[in-house]
Amino acid sequence: MKQDSDATTVPACFISNHEGFLGSIKNFIKDFVVTEIDTSGQRVNTSTHTPDSASSDENNETGAECKWNNHSSQDNDVAADCGLDVTIPSPGSFDLSVILGQSVSEELEQFVLTLKEKPTKQELSLGSFTDKHHRANVHRAVRHRFPFLMTVTIQPEIRVREDPDYRELSQLVTEDEAEDFFRFIDAKVRGSSYTFGPDDDKDHRTVVHHFLSRRFGKLVETKSFTDQGTTAISVRLREQGRPKKRSAEERKEEEVYTGFTLRKENLETLEAISYMAASLGVLPSDFTYAGIKDKRAITFQSMVVKKVSTQRLKEKTAEFERRGMCVTQIRSVSEPLRLGRLQGNHFDLVVRDLRPHGDTHSSAADTHTRLAALVKEAVENVKARGFVNYYGPQRFGSVKSVQSDRVGLALLKEDMVSAVRLFFTPEDLSDPVNNAKRHFIQTDNAKESLALMPLSKARERLMLRAMNRYGTGPDGCTQGWLSLPHSMRVFYPHAYCSRVWNEAVAHRLSTLGHRARRGDLVWLQEDSAESSLPQIHVVTDQEEQEEVYTLGHVLMPMPGNTVKYPENAMGAWYQERLSRDGLDGCRFRVSNLKLNLPGCHRPLLASPRNLSYQLQRAGCGEVGEEESTGNSSRNSDRQLNGTTAEGKLTLTLNFDLDSSCYATICLREIMKCDP
């Protein structure tokens, strides 16, 4: 990567000094295509793609070919750098209308209403299910939605009836407690526990103990404990509590992993997962992937789902396609995917309505000729020098009222109440989600806000439900955060650390310039080929003078408890910046939420690979083309000068980026503006 000799004339957010141009992106969904590149360097949408995890040749199946064009809209490749676990929402409820069909789901709802009004021993048939994994998913979904129902298989038919144990328990404790207890029993998470609400009546506790021992003694053990003057019953799942037959079936089911390639259009990754999970009757956490892709784009990525057979997944492909998803390359695999297990992403982007910066009174032909030169210069500069590796705006959330980094700062300061109120701060809109948030902020009433919150907002509903039970004080808000999966909780502190990283880089470039300086951090360059983890090295004064390292080698720390900070003015800057936010001596651990942020060392610069571009007039043929930033300017000049050039220019860009690098940031360097 070239050293920039004209650094003093370049704004801090840019690395090179070309003029750039204006234009618009994301005009159409096809204008932004993101394709994941796996660890072997293959794009996951190619027919020769081979999964990283071992697959079964016998069961290597490919779903129906997508009937869509391979085109796109916004980037957001929030891959898993710095150990970031990307959020997967837990289900607020299963969509039984998807799993069972609308008519059966409505019949089940009516059956439940009848049971509520008058207990009965009648049964309801949900239909026949030939696939055993499908049957298991139906059992799980129905019991999760209606814990007071018992599901019975008379192969291949599934029937439901009222669970008499639930009826008896609900007469001893509240209905909410009875539902939560049966969900706890059904989940059978080894070593887990459930605590009923405070109960200071010893005789009543004895009755509850006896009931639990009589009906669930093989599964659980119970005890009463006193905390801060109140007594409650705690139930713990026995280590060997599962019946042998069920345990064997569940273990076998757990071993089923199905890999596939997901093509989605105008959908968030997590939104797509939530729908697929509801349709298949599994949890969103049963899906694993290497990185999140943006909503406003056409994206291709690898996924693995457990507890779902290849045949079962293939049966759902037509239904998924109606929701903007296409599932292909369906195959049996041996293990789930891991976050960050990708080489990067390939981007196919379209920038429309190109025009020079500033007003121009030139003729269309002159303007096009000038734009062709501007584009060529910009692409060559970025290919040679790269771009500043900022985190993109997607890292900080799309809500305008409160950025995710502010929520993260409150969590790092262990101010749980403020973090919750920031999380629920509404936008200035009147849709159901913001109305529910607004009601919570104004009333502090979690129960009423939960009733208003749409079922699709899983994380909001989880937090409101927890606070409805535990209150909206510090302890209740802590329980609200703990109700979210770890990967979701850690997103917010990571957003704060990413914000600090962006500010640090801007300050570093504006004060220390575009050269490697004494005290900067770089990876240690070693001649030894022995396999070992790379070591952080501090640039010496002599190395600065001899220009041993360039800006492309410099690393900037993302705050955490294991990172080393620069040994120059930037070290003091980090200390002052964290102190300004009240994080003096912060350990970057939030014990109450089981969060630990080690931090990482992120390269200051990033560089696109395999960069090529093409200029066209809107609605016309090519103006200029370049495979590797070579000699397209002569072609552009010849074609522009030989025509009337009345149409506006469109730029198509194709390039690869490493994981956790943002295409919109690369575009900003090319265009010298926010695209």
XYZ file of C-alpha atoms in Angstrom:
675
model
C 0.000 0.000 0.000
C 1.476 3.324 -1.058
C 2.516 5.986 1.415
C 0.566 9.192 0.817
C 2.977 12.076 0.322
C 0.190 14.650 0.142
C -1.360 13.734 3.467
C -1.550 17.289 4.752
C -4.210 18.184 2.154
C -6.441 15.180 2.878
C -9.339 15.409 5.380
C -8.979 13.142 8.386
C -11.711 10.798 7.182
C -9.948 10.195 3.853
C -6.591 8.686 2.967
C -6.058 10.032 -0.569
C -6.637 13.410 -2.217
C -8.494 12.817 -5.471
C -11.519 14.994 -6.192
C -14.210 12.328 -6.236
C -17.737 12.789 -7.511
C -21.381 12.731 -6.457
C -23.924 10.017 -7.070
C -26.692 8.008 -5.422
C -26.774 4.397 -4.313
C -29.556 2.046 -3.211
C -32.005 3.495 -5.721
C -33.101 -0.048 -6.518
C -32.850 -3.282 -4.599
C -30.691 -4.702 -7.405
C -28.081 -1.968 -6.922
C -26.364 -3.620 -3.965
C -25.405 -7.315 -3.994
C -23.369 -8.868 -1.175
C -21.982 -12.384 -1.572
C -20.158 -14.116 1.254
C -16.715 -15.549 0.542
C -15.975 -18.693 2.539
C -12.659 -19.603 4.143
C -11.523 -21.395 0.984
C -11.981 -18.213 -1.066
C -15.135 -19.381 -2.871
C -18.260 -17.281 -3.210
C -21.072 -19.152 -1.514
C -23.522 -18.705 -4.404
C -21.336 -20.600 -6.890
C -22.229 -24.149 -7.832
C -18.716 -25.300 -6.914
C -19.033 -23.955 -3.364
C -17.862 -26.484 -0.802
C -18.942 -26.080 2.816
C -16.262 -25.717 5.454
C -17.819 -28.356 7.652
C -17.739 -31.943 6.483
C -20.818 -32.915 4.505
C -22.360 -36.240 3.640
C -22.013 -37.143 -0.034
C -25.010 -39.400 0.292
C -27.223 -36.540 1.447
C -25.668 -33.696 -0.493
C -28.795 -32.118 -1.916
C -29.344 -28.852 -3.690
C -32.643 -27.039 -3.461
C -34.505 -25.576 -6.385
C -32.571 -22.980 -8.299
C -33.544 -19.386 -7.471
C -35.714 -17.787 -10.109
C -34.350 -14.311 -9.369
C -31.704 -12.224 -11.046
C -28.379 -12.039 -9.269
C -28.591 -8.363 -8.407
C -28.844 -6.019 -5.121
C -29.282 -2.534 -2.199
C -27.359 -1.448 1.081
C -24.267 -2.947 2.585
C -24.003 -4.021 6.094
C -21.590 -6.776 6.615
C -21.303 -6.712 10.357
C -19.041 -9.714 10.584
C -17.649 -10.963 13.820
C -14.496 -9.017 14.529
C -13.132 -8.559 18.027
C -14.996 -11.605 19.213
C -18.323 -9.890 18.589
C -21.216 -12.239 18.861
C -23.878 -11.130 16.465
C -27.384 -10.913 17.763
C -29.976 -13.663 17.272
C -33.374 -12.894 18.827
C -35.129 -15.454 20.998
C -38.719 -16.119 19.919
C -41.424 -14.122 21.609
C -43.823 -16.784 20.362
C -43.943 -19.418 17.627
C -46.061 -18.660 14.588
C -48.322 -21.699 14.687
C -50.205 -20.521 11.607
C -46.989 -21.124 9.671
C -46.131 -24.427 11.348
C -49.603 -25.982 11.364
C -51.388 -24.035 8.668
C -53.949 -21.286 9.161
C -57.033 -23.507 9.538
C -55.478 -25.943 12.047
C -53.971 -23.044 13.990
C -57.375 -21.357 14.266
C -58.945 -24.651 15.339
C -56.283 -25.010 18.041
C -56.924 -21.460 19.277
C -60.640 -22.219 19.554
C -59.869 -25.465 21.410
C -57.754 -23.492 23.889
C -60.546 -20.949 24.457
C -62.939 -23.800 25.199
C -60.492 -25.265 27.727
C -60.129 -21.893 29.452
C -63.881 -21.592 29.858
C -64.583 -25.205 30.832
C -61.957 -27.923 31.438
C -62.547 -31.013 29.325
C -60.899 -34.352 28.619
C -61.484 -34.013 24.893
C -58.591 -34.188 22.431
C -57.860 -32.278 19.230
C -56.013 -33.786 16.280
C -53.403 -31.516 14.688
C -52.987 -33.833 11.703
C -50.414 -36.368 10.549
C -46.691 -35.644 10.261
C -44.570 -38.306 8.568
C -41.182 -36.660 9.203
C -39.987 -37.334 12.763
C -38.075 -34.054 12.949
C -41.185 -32.203 11.843
C -43.163 -33.994 14.561
C -40.570 -32.980 17.166
C -40.811 -29.360 16.030
C -44.617 -29.382 16.253
C -44.426 -30.777 19.800
C -41.944 -28.078 20.789
C -43.863 -25.218 19.184
C -47.254 -26.160 20.654
C -45.862 -26.706 24.152
C -43.986 -23.416 24.002
C -47.097 -21.497 22.946
C -49.518 -23.368 25.213
C -47.649 -24.890 28.181
C -50.935 -26.163 29.651
C -51.419 -28.555 26.714
C -50.092 -32.086 26.490
C -49.043 -33.301 23.033
C -49.286 -37.001 22.218
C -48.068 -38.852 19.130
C -50.068 -41.768 17.761
C -47.886 -42.164 14.712
C -48.021 -40.305 12.496
C -50.802 -38.245 14.109
C -50.289 -35.612 16.830
C -53.081 -34.912 19.300
C -53.366 -32.333 22.081
C -55.299 -32.308 25.330
C -55.191 -30.432 28.587
C -52.285 -31.323 30.873
C -53.811 -32.242 34.265
C -50.513 -31.473 36.030
C -50.651 -27.908 34.744
C -54.218 -27.517 35.926
C -53.246 -28.691 39.421
C -50.150 -26.482 39.638
C -52.027 -23.395 38.397
C -54.294 -23.739 41.426
C -51.237 -23.508 43.706
C -49.275 -20.708 41.982
C -50.080 -17.954 39.483
C -50.822 -18.872 35.871
C -47.702 -17.005 34.723
C -45.577 -19.035 37.130
C -47.211 -22.278 36.027
C -46.550 -21.461 32.348
C -42.947 -20.474 33.027
C -42.369 -23.641 35.089
C -43.690 -25.920 32.361
C -41.549 -24.153 29.747
C -38.575 -24.698 32.079
C -39.442 -28.397 32.425
C -39.950 -28.795 28.679
C -36.652 -27.109 27.784
C -34.672 -29.504 30.027
C -31.516 -27.377 30.015
C -29.026 -29.347 32.071
C -28.054 -27.644 35.326
C -30.697 -24.916 34.950
C -33.067 -23.764 37.698
C -36.390 -21.985 38.108
C -37.545 -19.871 41.052
C -41.173 -19.252 41.959
C -42.297 -15.920 43.348
C -41.912 -15.032 47.048
C -44.020 -17.222 49.347
C -43.835 -16.643 53.105
C -46.544 -19.217 53.895
C -44.651 -22.308 55.046
C -47.694 -24.582 54.841
C -48.373 -23.464 51.278
C -44.745 -24.016 50.309
C -44.984 -27.533 51.728
C -47.967 -28.283 49.498
C -46.076 -27.004 46.431
C -42.981 -29.045 47.384
C -45.067 -32.193 47.701
C -46.797 -31.649 44.364
C -43.514 -31.058 42.522
C -41.898 -34.062 44.172
C -44.874 -36.300 43.375
C -45.243 -35.285 39.719
C -41.694 -34.300 38.706
C -39.447 -35.883 41.330
C -37.434 -37.832 38.741
C -36.696 -34.668 36.837
C -36.172 -31.969 39.481
C -35.241 -31.332 43.078
C -36.695 -28.457 45.097
C -35.688 -26.364 48.063
C -36.808 -23.217 49.859
C -34.362 -20.362 50.359
C -34.559 -16.963 52.017
C -33.119 -13.812 50.473
C -33.494 -10.321 51.937
C -36.295 -11.420 54.226
C -38.424 -13.201 51.614
C -38.671 -16.948 51.028
C -39.221 -18.674 47.698
C -39.063 -22.157 46.189
C -36.220 -22.909 43.787
C -36.382 -25.858 41.391
C -33.249 -27.344 39.836
C -33.140 -29.841 36.995
C -31.426 -33.053 38.045
C -28.295 -33.886 36.068
C -29.652 -37.305 35.128
C -33.297 -36.287 35.123
C -34.235 -37.063 31.533
C -36.044 -40.309 30.762
C -33.683 -42.604 28.863
C -35.866 -42.950 25.763
C -36.424 -39.205 25.387
C -32.765 -38.450 26.063
C -31.611 -40.776 23.301
C -34.064 -39.297 20.814
C -33.112 -35.757 21.681
C -29.409 -36.518 21.434
C -29.945 -38.015 18.003
C -32.010 -35.006 16.985
C -29.307 -32.648 18.205
C -26.851 -34.346 15.837
C -28.846 -33.353 12.741
C -27.218 -30.363 11.027
C -28.316 -29.113 7.624
C -26.250 -26.574 5.713
C -27.616 -24.318 2.989
C -27.026 -21.086 1.109
C -29.551 -18.331 1.817
C -30.350 -15.669 -0.746
C -32.494 -12.938 0.785
C -33.878 -9.705 -0.595
C -34.759 -6.637 1.482
C -34.676 -8.656 4.714
C -32.464 -8.457 7.773
C -30.544 -11.638 8.495
C -32.247 -11.983 11.861
C -35.671 -11.281 10.357
C -35.125 -14.057 7.830
C -33.962 -16.439 10.562
C -36.973 -15.664 12.745
C -39.370 -16.479 9.933
C -37.562 -19.689 8.948
C -37.420 -20.766 12.600
C -41.161 -20.240 13.047
C -41.936 -22.103 9.842
C -39.693 -25.044 10.768
C -40.725 -25.082 14.419
C -37.232 -24.524 15.821
C -35.608 -21.678 17.712
C -33.735 -18.843 15.990
C -30.715 -19.914 18.063
C -30.769 -23.225 16.157
C -29.441 -21.293 13.129
C -25.734 -20.457 12.862
C -23.912 -18.310 10.314
C -20.560 -16.651 9.694
C -21.750 -13.033 9.564
C -24.793 -10.765 9.382
C -25.782 -9.202 6.083
C -27.687 -5.977 5.566
C -31.414 -5.626 5.023
C -31.517 -3.323 2.004
C -29.609 -5.591 -0.306
C -29.703 -8.877 -2.125
C -27.341 -11.056 -0.122
C -25.948 -14.578 -0.279
C -24.619 -16.324 2.827
C -24.013 -19.777 4.255
C -26.117 -21.033 7.150
C -26.538 -24.195 9.178
C -29.708 -25.198 11.024
C -29.868 -28.020 13.552
C -32.782 -30.381 14.264
C -34.036 -30.006 10.670
C -33.492 -32.696 8.039
C -32.528 -31.896 4.457
C -35.881 -33.216 3.260
C -37.792 -31.061 5.721
C -35.900 -27.942 4.630
C -36.461 -28.709 0.956
C -40.196 -28.938 1.589
C -40.168 -25.322 2.791
C -38.234 -23.721 -0.095
C -41.343 -22.590 -2.008
C -42.801 -21.006 1.119
C -39.533 -19.197 1.884
C -39.342 -17.868 -1.672
C -42.682 -16.103 -1.200
C -41.091 -14.244 1.719
C -38.094 -12.965 -0.272
C -35.746 -15.853 0.549
C -34.262 -18.576 -1.622
C -32.620 -21.627 -0.047
C -30.212 -23.644 -2.207
C -27.278 -26.054 -1.855
C -29.092 -27.949 0.900
C -26.799 -30.601 2.366
C -26.092 -32.579 5.509
C -23.144 -31.228 7.494
C -21.412 -32.368 10.652
C -21.279 -29.179 12.699
C -22.685 -25.649 13.041
C -21.049 -22.548 11.565
C -19.058 -20.160 13.715
C -19.148 -16.375 13.641
C -16.265 -14.945 11.679
C -15.671 -18.160 9.719
C -15.477 -16.392 6.393
C -12.777 -14.781 4.296
C -14.828 -11.727 3.456
C -17.536 -10.551 1.068
C -17.840 -9.767 -2.611
C -19.774 -6.632 -3.558
C -21.526 -5.714 -6.816
C -22.633 -2.101 -6.445
C -24.311 0.435 -8.734
C -23.914 4.211 -8.278
C -26.414 6.210 -10.341
C -26.752 9.821 -11.475
C -23.005 10.573 -11.449
C -22.018 14.247 -11.418
C -18.932 16.247 -10.418
C -18.677 17.983 -7.056
C -19.864 21.595 -7.247
C -21.981 23.316 -9.874
C -21.038 22.800 -13.483
C -22.193 24.546 -16.639
C -20.305 22.255 -18.992
C -21.967 20.421 -21.828
C -23.104 16.866 -21.288
C -20.221 15.505 -23.374
C -17.641 17.540 -21.423
C -19.198 16.526 -18.123
C -19.091 12.848 -19.074
C -15.493 13.098 -20.167
C -14.590 14.773 -16.889
C -16.508 12.163 -14.879
C -14.728 9.327 -16.665
C -11.402 10.852 -15.618
C -12.599 11.445 -12.037
C -13.789 7.858 -11.686
C -10.565 6.447 -13.093
C -8.448 8.555 -10.723
C -10.609 7.653 -7.721
C -10.555 3.913 -8.384
C -6.796 3.888 -8.983
C -6.175 5.833 -5.747
C -8.316 3.533 -3.615
C -6.803 0.454 -5.178
C -3.312 1.778 -4.405
C -3.903 3.341 -0.986
C -7.005 1.659 0.384
C -9.408 3.482 2.698
C -9.719 4.319 6.372
C -11.218 1.217 7.989
C -14.009 2.978 9.893
C -16.952 1.067 11.293
C -19.980 1.932 9.188
C -23.156 3.577 10.511
C -24.859 0.168 10.549
C -22.701 -0.703 13.556
C -24.543 1.849 15.662
C -28.120 0.977 14.797
C -30.670 2.558 12.498
C -32.801 4.279 15.153
C -32.367 8.032 14.899
C -33.390 8.902 18.448
C -30.849 6.776 20.338
C -27.708 5.177 18.978
C -26.739 1.718 20.196
C -23.401 3.018 21.482
C -25.205 5.153 24.086
C -27.002 2.073 25.362
C -23.635 0.293 25.442
C -22.042 3.085 27.484
C -24.823 2.865 30.063
C -24.292 -0.887 30.323
C -20.528 -0.493 30.761
C -21.275 1.930 33.603
C -23.662 -0.726 34.973
C -26.528 1.784 34.935
C -29.166 -0.775 34.025
C -32.164 1.553 34.390
C -30.705 4.210 32.075
C -29.731 1.525 29.562
C -33.295 0.190 29.519
C -34.814 3.649 29.088
C -32.390 4.450 26.272
C -33.248 1.126 24.649
C -36.968 1.951 24.779
C -36.634 5.586 23.707
C -39.116 5.937 20.805
C -38.663 7.640 17.476
C -41.012 10.470 16.536
C -43.396 8.053 14.826
C -46.848 6.675 15.612
C -46.397 3.052 14.568
C -47.233 0.253 17.057
C -43.611 -0.346 18.086
C -42.900 3.290 18.934
C -46.285 3.680 20.615
C -45.463 0.756 22.889
C -42.021 2.197 23.659
C -43.522 5.615 24.329
C -46.066 4.102 26.711
C -43.307 2.396 28.680
C -41.216 5.573 28.963
C -44.247 7.608 30.065
C -45.835 5.102 32.462
C -43.075 2.694 33.502
C -45.748 0.001 33.129
C -44.123 -3.073 31.614
C -47.315 -5.149 31.551
C -49.333 -2.632 29.525
C -46.379 -1.944 27.218
C -45.970 -5.688 26.622
C -49.608 -5.890 25.530
C -48.986 -3.060 23.043
C -45.681 -4.385 21.663
C -46.045 -6.333 18.365
C -45.255 -10.051 18.581
C -42.517 -9.640 15.956
C -40.367 -7.504 18.310
C -38.790 -10.408 20.169
C -36.111 -8.590 22.167
C -38.456 -5.822 23.340
C -41.043 -8.372 24.451
C -38.456 -10.468 26.299
C -37.295 -7.446 28.278
C -40.808 -6.213 29.034
C -41.881 -9.637 30.178
C -38.917 -9.897 32.541
C -39.551 -6.417 33.946
C -43.238 -7.217 34.358
C -42.150 -10.007 36.664
C -39.189 -8.426 38.448
C -40.072 -4.731 38.331
C -38.504 -1.737 36.588
C -35.945 -0.898 39.276
C -32.221 -1.716 38.976
C -32.704 -5.436 39.726
C -35.680 -5.723 37.390
C -33.818 -3.949 34.572
C -30.868 -6.297 35.104
C -33.232 -9.232 34.713
C -34.583 -7.552 31.590
C -31.134 -7.503 30.022
C -30.433 -11.059 31.167
C -33.559 -12.204 29.355
C -31.761 -11.469 26.072
C -29.243 -13.927 24.613
C -25.613 -13.137 25.397
C -24.886 -12.289 21.769
C -27.618 -9.665 21.832
C -26.481 -8.108 25.117
C -22.870 -7.766 24.050
C -23.802 -5.946 20.831
C -24.404 -2.672 22.666
C -21.067 -2.367 24.550
C -19.343 -3.352 21.294
C -21.138 -0.494 19.532
C -19.726 1.931 22.099
C -16.193 0.582 21.663
C -16.571 0.857 17.883
C -17.571 4.507 18.229
C -14.451 5.207 20.295
C -12.347 3.408 17.662
C -13.730 5.616 14.879
C -13.027 8.778 16.870
C -9.531 7.569 17.753
C -8.658 6.966 14.113
C -9.918 10.390 13.020
C -7.829 12.010 15.780
C -4.776 9.896 14.930
C -4.855 10.918 11.274
C -5.429 14.618 11.992
C -2.661 14.892 14.627
C -0.005 12.339 13.656
C -0.534 12.324 9.907
C -0.419 9.501 7.397
C 2.864 7.849 8.349
C 3.728 5.221 10.928
C 4.998 7.058 14.022
C 7.001 6.110 17.075
C 4.719 4.433 19.603
C 2.249 3.173 16.994
C 1.230 -0.475 17.163
C 1.883 -2.943 14.328
C 2.013 -6.706 13.952
C 5.549 -7.945 14.562
C 7.278 -8.879 11.314
C 9.183 -12.150 11.765
C 11.172 -14.227 9.314
C 10.352 -17.420 11.206
C 7.706 -19.612 9.582
C 6.864 -21.301 12.871
C 3.173 -21.275 13.613
C 2.422 -18.903 16.461
C 0.037 -16.108 17.210
C 1.173 -12.734 15.828
C 2.632 -10.359 18.385
C 1.980 -6.653 18.822
C 5.060 -4.519 18.246
C 5.594 -0.871 19.239
C 7.242 1.191 16.476
C 10.593 2.594 17.608
C 12.057 6.008 16.802
C 14.608 4.394 14.480
C 11.900 2.454 12.645
C 9.967 5.666 12.141
C 13.030 7.420 10.715
C 13.827 4.509 8.408
C 10.161 4.156 7.393
C 10.187 0.448 8.164
C 6.408 0.543 8.554
C 3.721 2.413 6.630
C 0.282 3.570 7.670
C -1.058 0.347 6.182
C 0.703 -1.588 8.964
C -0.683 0.502 11.830
C -3.208 -1.077 14.201
C -5.624 0.843 16.389
C -7.001 -0.774 19.551
C -10.694 -1.236 20.049
C -11.069 -0.720 23.829
C -11.170 -3.839 25.958
C -9.449 -5.552 28.865
C -6.734 -7.363 26.879
C -5.591 -4.741 24.378
C -2.357 -2.799 24.348
C -2.633 0.939 23.727
C -0.239 3.056 21.626
C 2.838 4.425 23.391
C 2.545 7.913 21.960
C 0.018 10.738 22.199
C -2.774 8.359 21.203
C -2.369 6.384 24.411
C -3.200 9.485 26.436
C -6.046 10.277 24.052
C -7.707 6.924 24.749
C -7.355 7.455 28.486
C -8.876 10.933 28.296
C -11.672 9.813 25.965
C -12.749 6.973 28.251
C -12.448 9.228 31.291
C -14.751 11.760 29.636
C -17.438 9.069 29.524
C -16.880 8.089 33.144
C -14.966 4.901 32.341
C -11.760 5.591 34.277
C -10.242 2.256 35.134
C -13.067 0.412 33.378
C -12.471 -3.352 33.394
C -14.746 -3.815 30.367
C -16.669 -6.456 32.243
C -20.301 -6.274 33.281
C -20.503 -9.059 35.827
C -24.260 -8.813 36.379
C -24.823 -9.404 32.657
C -21.992 -11.926 32.207
C -20.310 -9.693 29.624
C -16.584 -9.570 28.958
C -15.037 -7.350 26.280
C -11.439 -8.316 25.462
C -11.136 -5.756 22.638
C -8.987 -6.202 19.537
C -6.401 -4.503 17.336
C -8.043 -3.430 14.065
C -6.024 -2.330 11.013
C -6.299 1.411 10.471
C -6.556 0.923 6.709
C -8.393 -1.603 4.578
C -8.003 -2.292 0.886
C -10.435 -3.714 -1.680
C -9.295 -6.695 -3.724
C -10.138 -7.577 -7.332
C -11.478 -4.053 -7.870
C -13.007 -3.328 -11.274
C -15.536 -0.836 -12.595
C -17.733 -0.050 -15.558
C -19.270 3.241 -16.719
C -22.546 3.279 -18.632
C -25.119 5.813 -19.697
C -28.487 5.255 -18.059
C -30.492 3.197 -20.533
C -27.589 3.013 -23.009
C -24.484 0.934 -23.614
C -21.076 1.023 -22.034
C -19.089 4.215 -21.718
C -15.949 2.678 -20.295
C -14.863 -0.527 -18.656
C -11.938 -1.586 -16.552
C -11.009 -5.044 -15.351
C -8.132 -4.078 -13.097
C -7.854 -0.278 -13.191
C -5.827 -0.459 -16.393
C -6.454 1.455 -19.631
C -10.172 2.238 -19.619
C -9.657 6.004 -19.933
C -8.798 5.731 -23.645
C -11.971 3.722 -24.280
C -14.023 6.196 -22.261
C -12.649 9.210 -24.136
C -13.187 7.571 -27.522
C -16.816 6.589 -26.840
C -17.783 9.836 -25.124
C -16.311 12.125 -27.764
C -17.947 10.165 -30.568
C -21.540 10.509 -29.270
C -23.989 13.140 -28.064
C -23.782 11.733 -24.503
C -27.225 12.862 -23.430
C -27.870 10.207 -20.742
C -26.595 10.400 -17.175
C -23.765 8.092 -16.185
C -24.038 5.001 -14.024
C -21.049 3.400 -12.296
C -20.858 -0.315 -11.506
C -18.210 -1.373 -8.992
C -17.106 -4.930 -8.192
C -14.674 -5.744 -5.377
C -13.922 -7.988 -2.395
C -13.460 -6.853 1.212
C -12.225 -8.643 4.305
C -14.817 -9.488 6.934
C -15.880 -6.577 9.150
C -15.012 -4.012 6.463
C -17.797 -1.786 5.178
C -18.507 -1.241 1.488
C -20.190 2.111 2.166
C -16.962 3.325 3.799
C -14.984 2.186 0.751
C -17.479 4.057 -1.465
C -17.088 7.165 0.662
C -13.334 7.141 -0.014
C -13.909 6.695 -3.748
C -16.591 9.385 -4.071
C -15.325 11.778 -1.346
C -18.820 12.067 0.083
C -21.320 9.985 2.001
C -22.973 7.852 -0.676
